């Protein structure tokens, strides 16, 4: 059954809940990288840099992430904003991540900031593609 959902499957352990924990950690990193990249690119564009040039340089440097390598070139730079994942779902996943971290007594400073950004975005534009966070961050 899982083969029909994805060709990139990994066994992550034998205990129930481990795959869910990994999904939440992954989506938290994705949410954080996309929000941070949006802020950094908005800064650069406001300073006069070309977004395409920024992405080329960032992707050859230490600022590279899935946000700069995939989401920005495919959805933001093109204006498509059609990744197929909504801001409401991302906000929910970040909230679930933050709740799980707090239940375990783990660090949550970055998680709290990330959750706040995504919650505000989802409240302002419910159901928007999550890549539309760039215009939301650019023009709060």
JSON list of N, CA, C and O in Angstrom, two decimals, residues 34 70-87 121 127-135:
[
{"chain": "A", "resi": 34, "resn": "UNK", "atom": "N", "xyz": [11.78, 27.70, 4.83]},
{"chain": "A", "resi": 34, "resn": "UNK", "atom": "CA", "xyz": [11.03, 28.52, 3.87]},
{"chain": "A", "resi": 34, "resn": "UNK", "atom": "C", "xyz": [10.73, 29.90, 4.44]},
{"chain": "A", "resi": 34, "resn": "UNK", "atom": "O", "xyz": [10.83, 30.90, 3.73]},
{"chain": "A", "resi": 70, "resn": "UNK", "atom": "N", "xyz": [14.59, 24.47, -4.31]},
{"chain": "A", "resi": 70, "resn": "UNK", "atom": "CA", "xyz": [13.39, 23.94, -4.94]},
{"chain": "A", "resi": 70, "resn": "UNK", "atom": "C", "xyz": [12.21, 24.91, -4.88]},
{"chain": "A", "resi": 70, "resn": "UNK", "atom": "O", "xyz": [11.69, 25.33, -5.90]},
{"chain": "A", "resi": 71, "resn": "UNK", "atom": "N", "xyz": [11.80, 25.27, -3.68]},
{"chain": "A", "resi": 71, "resn": "UNK", "atom": "CA", "xyz": [10.57, 26.06, -3.53]},
{"chain": "A", "resi": 71, "resn": "UNK", "atom": "C", "xyz": [10.67, 27.43, -4.19]},
{"chain": "A", "resi": 71, "resn": "UNK", "atom": "O", "xyz": [9.74, 27.85, -4.89]},
{"chain": "A", "resi": 72, "resn": "UNK", "atom": "N", "xyz": [11.76, 28.14, -3.98]},
{"chain": "A", "resi": 72, "resn": "UNK", "atom": "CA", "xyz": [11.89, 29.46, -4.60]},
{"chain": "A", "resi": 72, "resn": "UNK", "atom": "C", "xyz": [11.99, 29.37, -6.12]},
{"chain": "A", "resi": 72, "resn": "UNK", "atom": "O", "xyz": [11.24, 30.05, -6.82]},
{"chain": "A", "resi": 73, "resn": "UNK", "atom": "N", "xyz": [12.90, 28.57, -6.69]},
{"chain": "A", "resi": 73, "resn": "UNK", "atom": "CA", "xyz": [12.99, 28.53, -8.15]},
{"chain": "A", "resi": 73, "resn": "UNK", "atom": "C", "xyz": [11.72, 28.02, -8.84]},
{"chain": "A", "resi": 73, "resn": "UNK", "atom": "O", "xyz": [11.33, 28.54, -9.88]},
{"chain": "A", "resi": 74, "resn": "UNK", "atom": "N", "xyz": [11.08, 27.03, -8.25]},
{"chain": "A", "resi": 74, "resn": "UNK", "atom": "CA", "xyz": [9.92, 26.40, -8.89]},
{"chain": "A", "resi": 74, "resn": "UNK", "atom": "C", "xyz": [8.59, 27.12, -8.63]},
{"chain": "A", "resi": 74, "resn": "UNK", "atom": "O", "xyz": [7.68, 27.04, -9.46]},
{"chain": "A", "resi": 75, "resn": "UNK", "atom": "N", "xyz": [8.47, 27.81, -7.50]},
{"chain": "A", "resi": 75, "resn": "UNK", "atom": "CA", "xyz": [7.16, 28.36, -7.13]},
{"chain": "A", "resi": 75, "resn": "UNK", "atom": "C", "xyz": [7.16, 29.86, -6.87]},
{"chain": "A", "resi": 75, "resn": "UNK", "atom": "O", "xyz": [6.20, 30.54, -7.23]},
{"chain": "A", "resi": 76, "resn": "UNK", "atom": "N", "xyz": [8.20, 30.38, -6.25]},
{"chain": "A", "resi": 76, "resn": "UNK", "atom": "CA", "xyz": [8.21, 31.81, -5.94]},
{"chain": "A", "resi": 76, "resn": "UNK", "atom": "C", "xyz": [8.71, 32.62, -7.13]},
{"chain": "A", "resi": 76, "resn": "UNK", "atom": "O", "xyz": [8.01, 33.52, -7.61]},
{"chain": "A", "resi": 77, "resn": "UNK", "atom": "N", "xyz": [9.88, 32.30, -7.64]},
{"chain": "A", "resi": 77, "resn": "UNK", "atom": "CA", "xyz": [10.46, 33.03, -8.76]},
{"chain": "A", "resi": 77, "resn": "UNK", "atom": "C", "xyz": [9.54, 32.99, -9.99]},
{"chain": "A", "resi": 77, "resn": "UNK", "atom": "O", "xyz": [9.41, 33.98, -10.71]},
{"chain": "A", "resi": 78, "resn": "UNK", "atom": "N", "xyz": [8.88, 31.86, -10.20]},
{"chain": "A", "resi": 78, "resn": "UNK", "atom": "CA", "xyz": [7.97, 31.71, -11.35]},
{"chain": "A", "resi": 78, "resn": "UNK", "atom": "C", "xyz": [6.60, 32.32, -11.10]},
{"chain": "A", "resi": 78, "resn": "UNK", "atom": "O", "xyz": [5.82, 32.49, -12.03]},
{"chain": "A", "resi": 79, "resn": "UNK", "atom": "N", "xyz": [6.28, 32.58, -9.82]},
{"chain": "A", "resi": 79, "resn": "UNK", "atom": "CA", "xyz": [4.95, 33.09, -9.48]},
{"chain": "A", "resi": 79, "resn": "UNK", "atom": "C", "xyz": [3.86, 32.03, -9.51]},
{"chain": "A", "resi": 79, "resn": "UNK", "atom": "O", "xyz": [2.68, 32.35, -9.42]},
{"chain": "A", "resi": 80, "resn": "UNK", "atom": "N", "xyz": [4.25, 30.75, -9.62]},
{"chain": "A", "resi": 80, "resn": "UNK", "atom": "CA", "xyz": [3.26, 29.65, -9.68]},
{"chain": "A", "resi": 80, "resn": "UNK", "atom": "C", "xyz": [2.59, 29.40, -8.34]},
{"chain": "A", "resi": 80, "resn": "UNK", "atom": "O", "xyz": [1.41, 29.13, -8.29]},
{"chain": "A", "resi": 81, "resn": "UNK", "atom": "N", "xyz": [3.35, 29.40, -7.28]},
{"chain": "A", "resi": 81, "resn": "UNK", "atom": "CA", "xyz": [2.84, 29.14, -5.93]},
{"chain": "A", "resi": 81, "resn": "UNK", "atom": "C", "xyz": [1.89, 27.93, -5.93]},
{"chain": "A", "resi": 81, "resn": "UNK", "atom": "O", "xyz": [0.76, 28.02, -5.49]},
{"chain": "A", "resi": 82, "resn": "UNK", "atom": "N", "xyz": [2.38, 26.82, -6.43]},
{"chain": "A", "resi": 82, "resn": "UNK", "atom": "CA", "xyz": [1.52, 25.64, -6.58]},
{"chain": "A", "resi": 82, "resn": "UNK", "atom": "C", "xyz": [2.26, 24.37, -6.15]},
{"chain": "A", "resi": 82, "resn": "UNK", "atom": "O", "xyz": [2.31, 23.39, -6.89]},
{"chain": "A", "resi": 83, "resn": "UNK", "atom": "N", "xyz": [2.80, 24.34, -4.94]},
{"chain": "A", "resi": 83, "resn": "UNK", "atom": "CA", "xyz": [3.53, 23.16, -4.48]},
{"chain": "A", "resi": 83, "resn": "UNK", "atom": "C", "xyz": [2.59, 22.03, -4.09]},
{"chain": "A", "resi": 83, "resn": "UNK", "atom": "O", "xyz": [3.01, 20.89, -4.00]},
{"chain": "A", "resi": 84, "resn": "UNK", "atom": "N", "xyz": [1.33, 22.34, -3.82]},
{"chain": "A", "resi": 84, "resn": "UNK", "atom": "CA", "xyz": [0.37, 21.32, -3.46]},
{"chain": "A", "resi": 84, "resn": "UNK", "atom": "C", "xyz": [0.25, 21.09, -1.96]},
{"chain": "A", "resi": 84, "resn": "UNK", "atom": "O", "xyz": [-0.36, 20.12, -1.53]},
{"chain": "A", "resi": 85, "resn": "UNK", "atom": "N", "xyz": [0.81, 21.98, -1.16]},
{"chain": "A", "resi": 85, "resn": "UNK", "atom": "CA", "xyz": [0.73, 21.86, 0.30]},
{"chain": "A", "resi": 85, "resn": "UNK", "atom": "C", "xyz": [0.29, 23.21, 0.84]},
{"chain": "A", "resi": 85, "resn": "UNK", "atom": "O", "xyz": [0.87, 24.24, 0.46]},
{"chain": "A", "resi": 86, "resn": "UNK", "atom": "N", "xyz": [-0.72, 23.23, 1.70]},
{"chain": "A", "resi": 86, "resn": "UNK", "atom": "CA", "xyz": [-1.26, 24.50, 2.15]},
{"chain": "A", "resi": 86, "resn": "UNK", "atom": "C", "xyz": [-0.59, 25.04, 3.40]},
{"chain": "A", "resi": 86, "resn": "UNK", "atom": "O", "xyz": [-0.02, 24.28, 4.20]},
{"chain": "A", "resi": 87, "resn": "UNK", "atom": "N", "xyz": [-0.71, 26.33, 3.57]},
{"chain": "A", "resi": 87, "resn": "UNK", "atom": "CA", "xyz": [-0.19, 26.98, 4.78]},
{"chain": "A", "resi": 87, "resn": "UNK", "atom": "C", "xyz": [-0.92, 26.49, 6.03]},
{"chain": "A", "resi": 87, "resn": "UNK", "atom": "O", "xyz": [-0.33, 26.40, 7.10]},
{"chain": "A", "resi": 121, "resn": "UNK", "atom": "N", "xyz": [0.28, 33.58, 9.07]},
{"chain": "A", "resi": 121, "resn": "UNK", "atom": "CA", "xyz": [0.09, 33.41, 7.63]},
{"chain": "A", "resi": 121, "resn": "UNK", "atom": "C", "xyz": [-1.19, 32.63, 7.34]},
{"chain": "A", "resi": 121, "resn": "UNK", "atom": "O", "xyz": [-2.00, 33.03, 6.50]},
{"chain": "A", "resi": 127, "resn": "UNK", "atom": "N", "xyz": [-5.61, 28.37, 3.71]},
{"chain": "A", "resi": 127, "resn": "UNK", "atom": "CA", "xyz": [-5.61, 27.44, 2.58]},
{"chain": "A", "resi": 127, "resn": "UNK", "atom": "C", "xyz": [-4.71, 27.83, 1.43]},
{"chain": "A", "resi": 127, "resn": "UNK", "atom": "O", "xyz": [-4.67, 27.14, 0.41]},
{"chain": "A", "resi": 128, "resn": "UNK", "atom": "N", "xyz": [-3.94, 28.92, 1.56]},
{"chain": "A", "resi": 128, "resn": "UNK", "atom": "CA", "xyz": [-3.02, 29.32, 0.49]},
{"chain": "A", "resi": 128, "resn": "UNK", "atom": "C", "xyz": [-1.89, 28.31, 0.38]},
{"chain": "A", "resi": 128, "resn": "UNK", "atom": "O", "xyz": [-1.53, 27.65, 1.36]},
{"chain": "A", "resi": 129, "resn": "UNK", "atom": "N", "xyz": [-1.32, 28.20, -0.81]},
{"chain": "A", "resi": 129, "resn": "UNK", "atom": "CA", "xyz": [-0.15, 27.35, -0.97]},
{"chain": "A", "resi": 129, "resn": "UNK", "atom": "C", "xyz": [0.94, 27.83, -0.03]},
{"chain": "A", "resi": 129, "resn": "UNK", "atom": "O", "xyz": [1.15, 29.04, 0.12]},
{"chain": "A", "resi": 130, "resn": "UNK", "atom": "N", "xyz": [1.64, 26.90, 0.58]},
{"chain": "A", "resi": 130, "resn": "UNK", "atom": "CA", "xyz": [2.61, 27.30, 1.59]},
{"chain": "A", "resi": 130, "resn": "UNK", "atom": "C", "xyz": [3.78, 28.10, 1.03]},
{"chain": "A", "resi": 130, "resn": "UNK", "atom": "O", "xyz": [4.42, 28.85, 1.74]},
{"chain": "A", "resi": 131, "resn": "UNK", "atom": "N", "xyz": [4.03, 28.01, -0.28]},
{"chain": "A", "resi": 131, "resn": "UNK", "atom": "CA", "xyz": [5.10, 28.79, -0.88]},
{"chain": "A", "resi": 131, "resn": "UNK", "atom": "C", "xyz": [4.74, 30.28, -0.98]},
{"chain": "A", "resi": 131, "resn": "UNK", "atom": "O", "xyz": [5.62, 31.11, -1.17]},
{"chain": "A", "resi": 132, "resn": "UNK", "atom": "N", "xyz": [3.46, 30.61, -0.79]},
{"chain": "A", "resi": 132, "resn": "UNK", "atom": "CA", "xyz": [3.04, 32.02, -0.78]},
{"chain": "A", "resi": 132, "resn": "UNK", "atom": "C", "xyz": [3.48, 32.73, 0.49]},
{"chain": "A", "resi": 132, "resn": "UNK", "atom": "O", "xyz": [3.17, 33.90, 0.68]},
{"chain": "A", "resi": 133, "resn": "UNK", "atom": "N", "xyz": [4.23, 32.06, 1.34]},
{"chain": "A", "resi": 133, "resn": "UNK", "atom": "CA", "xyz": [4.74, 32.73, 2.51]},
{"chain": "A", "resi": 133, "resn": "UNK", "atom": "C", "xyz": [5.69, 33.86, 2.12]},
{"chain": "A", "resi": 133, "resn": "UNK", "atom": "O", "xyz": [5.82, 34.85, 2.84]},
{"chain": "A", "resi": 134, "resn": "UNK", "atom": "N", "xyz": [6.33, 33.74, 0.96]},
{"chain": "A", "resi": 134, "resn": "UNK", "atom": "CA", "xyz": [7.23, 34.82, 0.54]},
{"chain": "A", "resi": 134, "resn": "UNK", "atom": "C", "xyz": [6.50, 36.17, 0.43]},
{"chain": "A", "resi": 134, "resn": "UNK", "atom": "O", "xyz": [6.92, 37.13, 1.06]},
{"chain": "A", "resi": 135, "resn": "UNK", "atom": "N", "xyz": [5.42, 36.27, -0.34]},
{"chain": "A", "resi": 135, "resn": "UNK", "atom": "CA", "xyz": [4.75, 37.58, -0.38]},
{"chain": "A", "resi": 135, "resn": "UNK", "atom": "C", "xyz": [4.18, 37.99, 0.98]},
{"chain": "A", "resi": 135, "resn": "UNK", "atom": "O", "xyz": [4.12, 39.17, 1.30]}
]
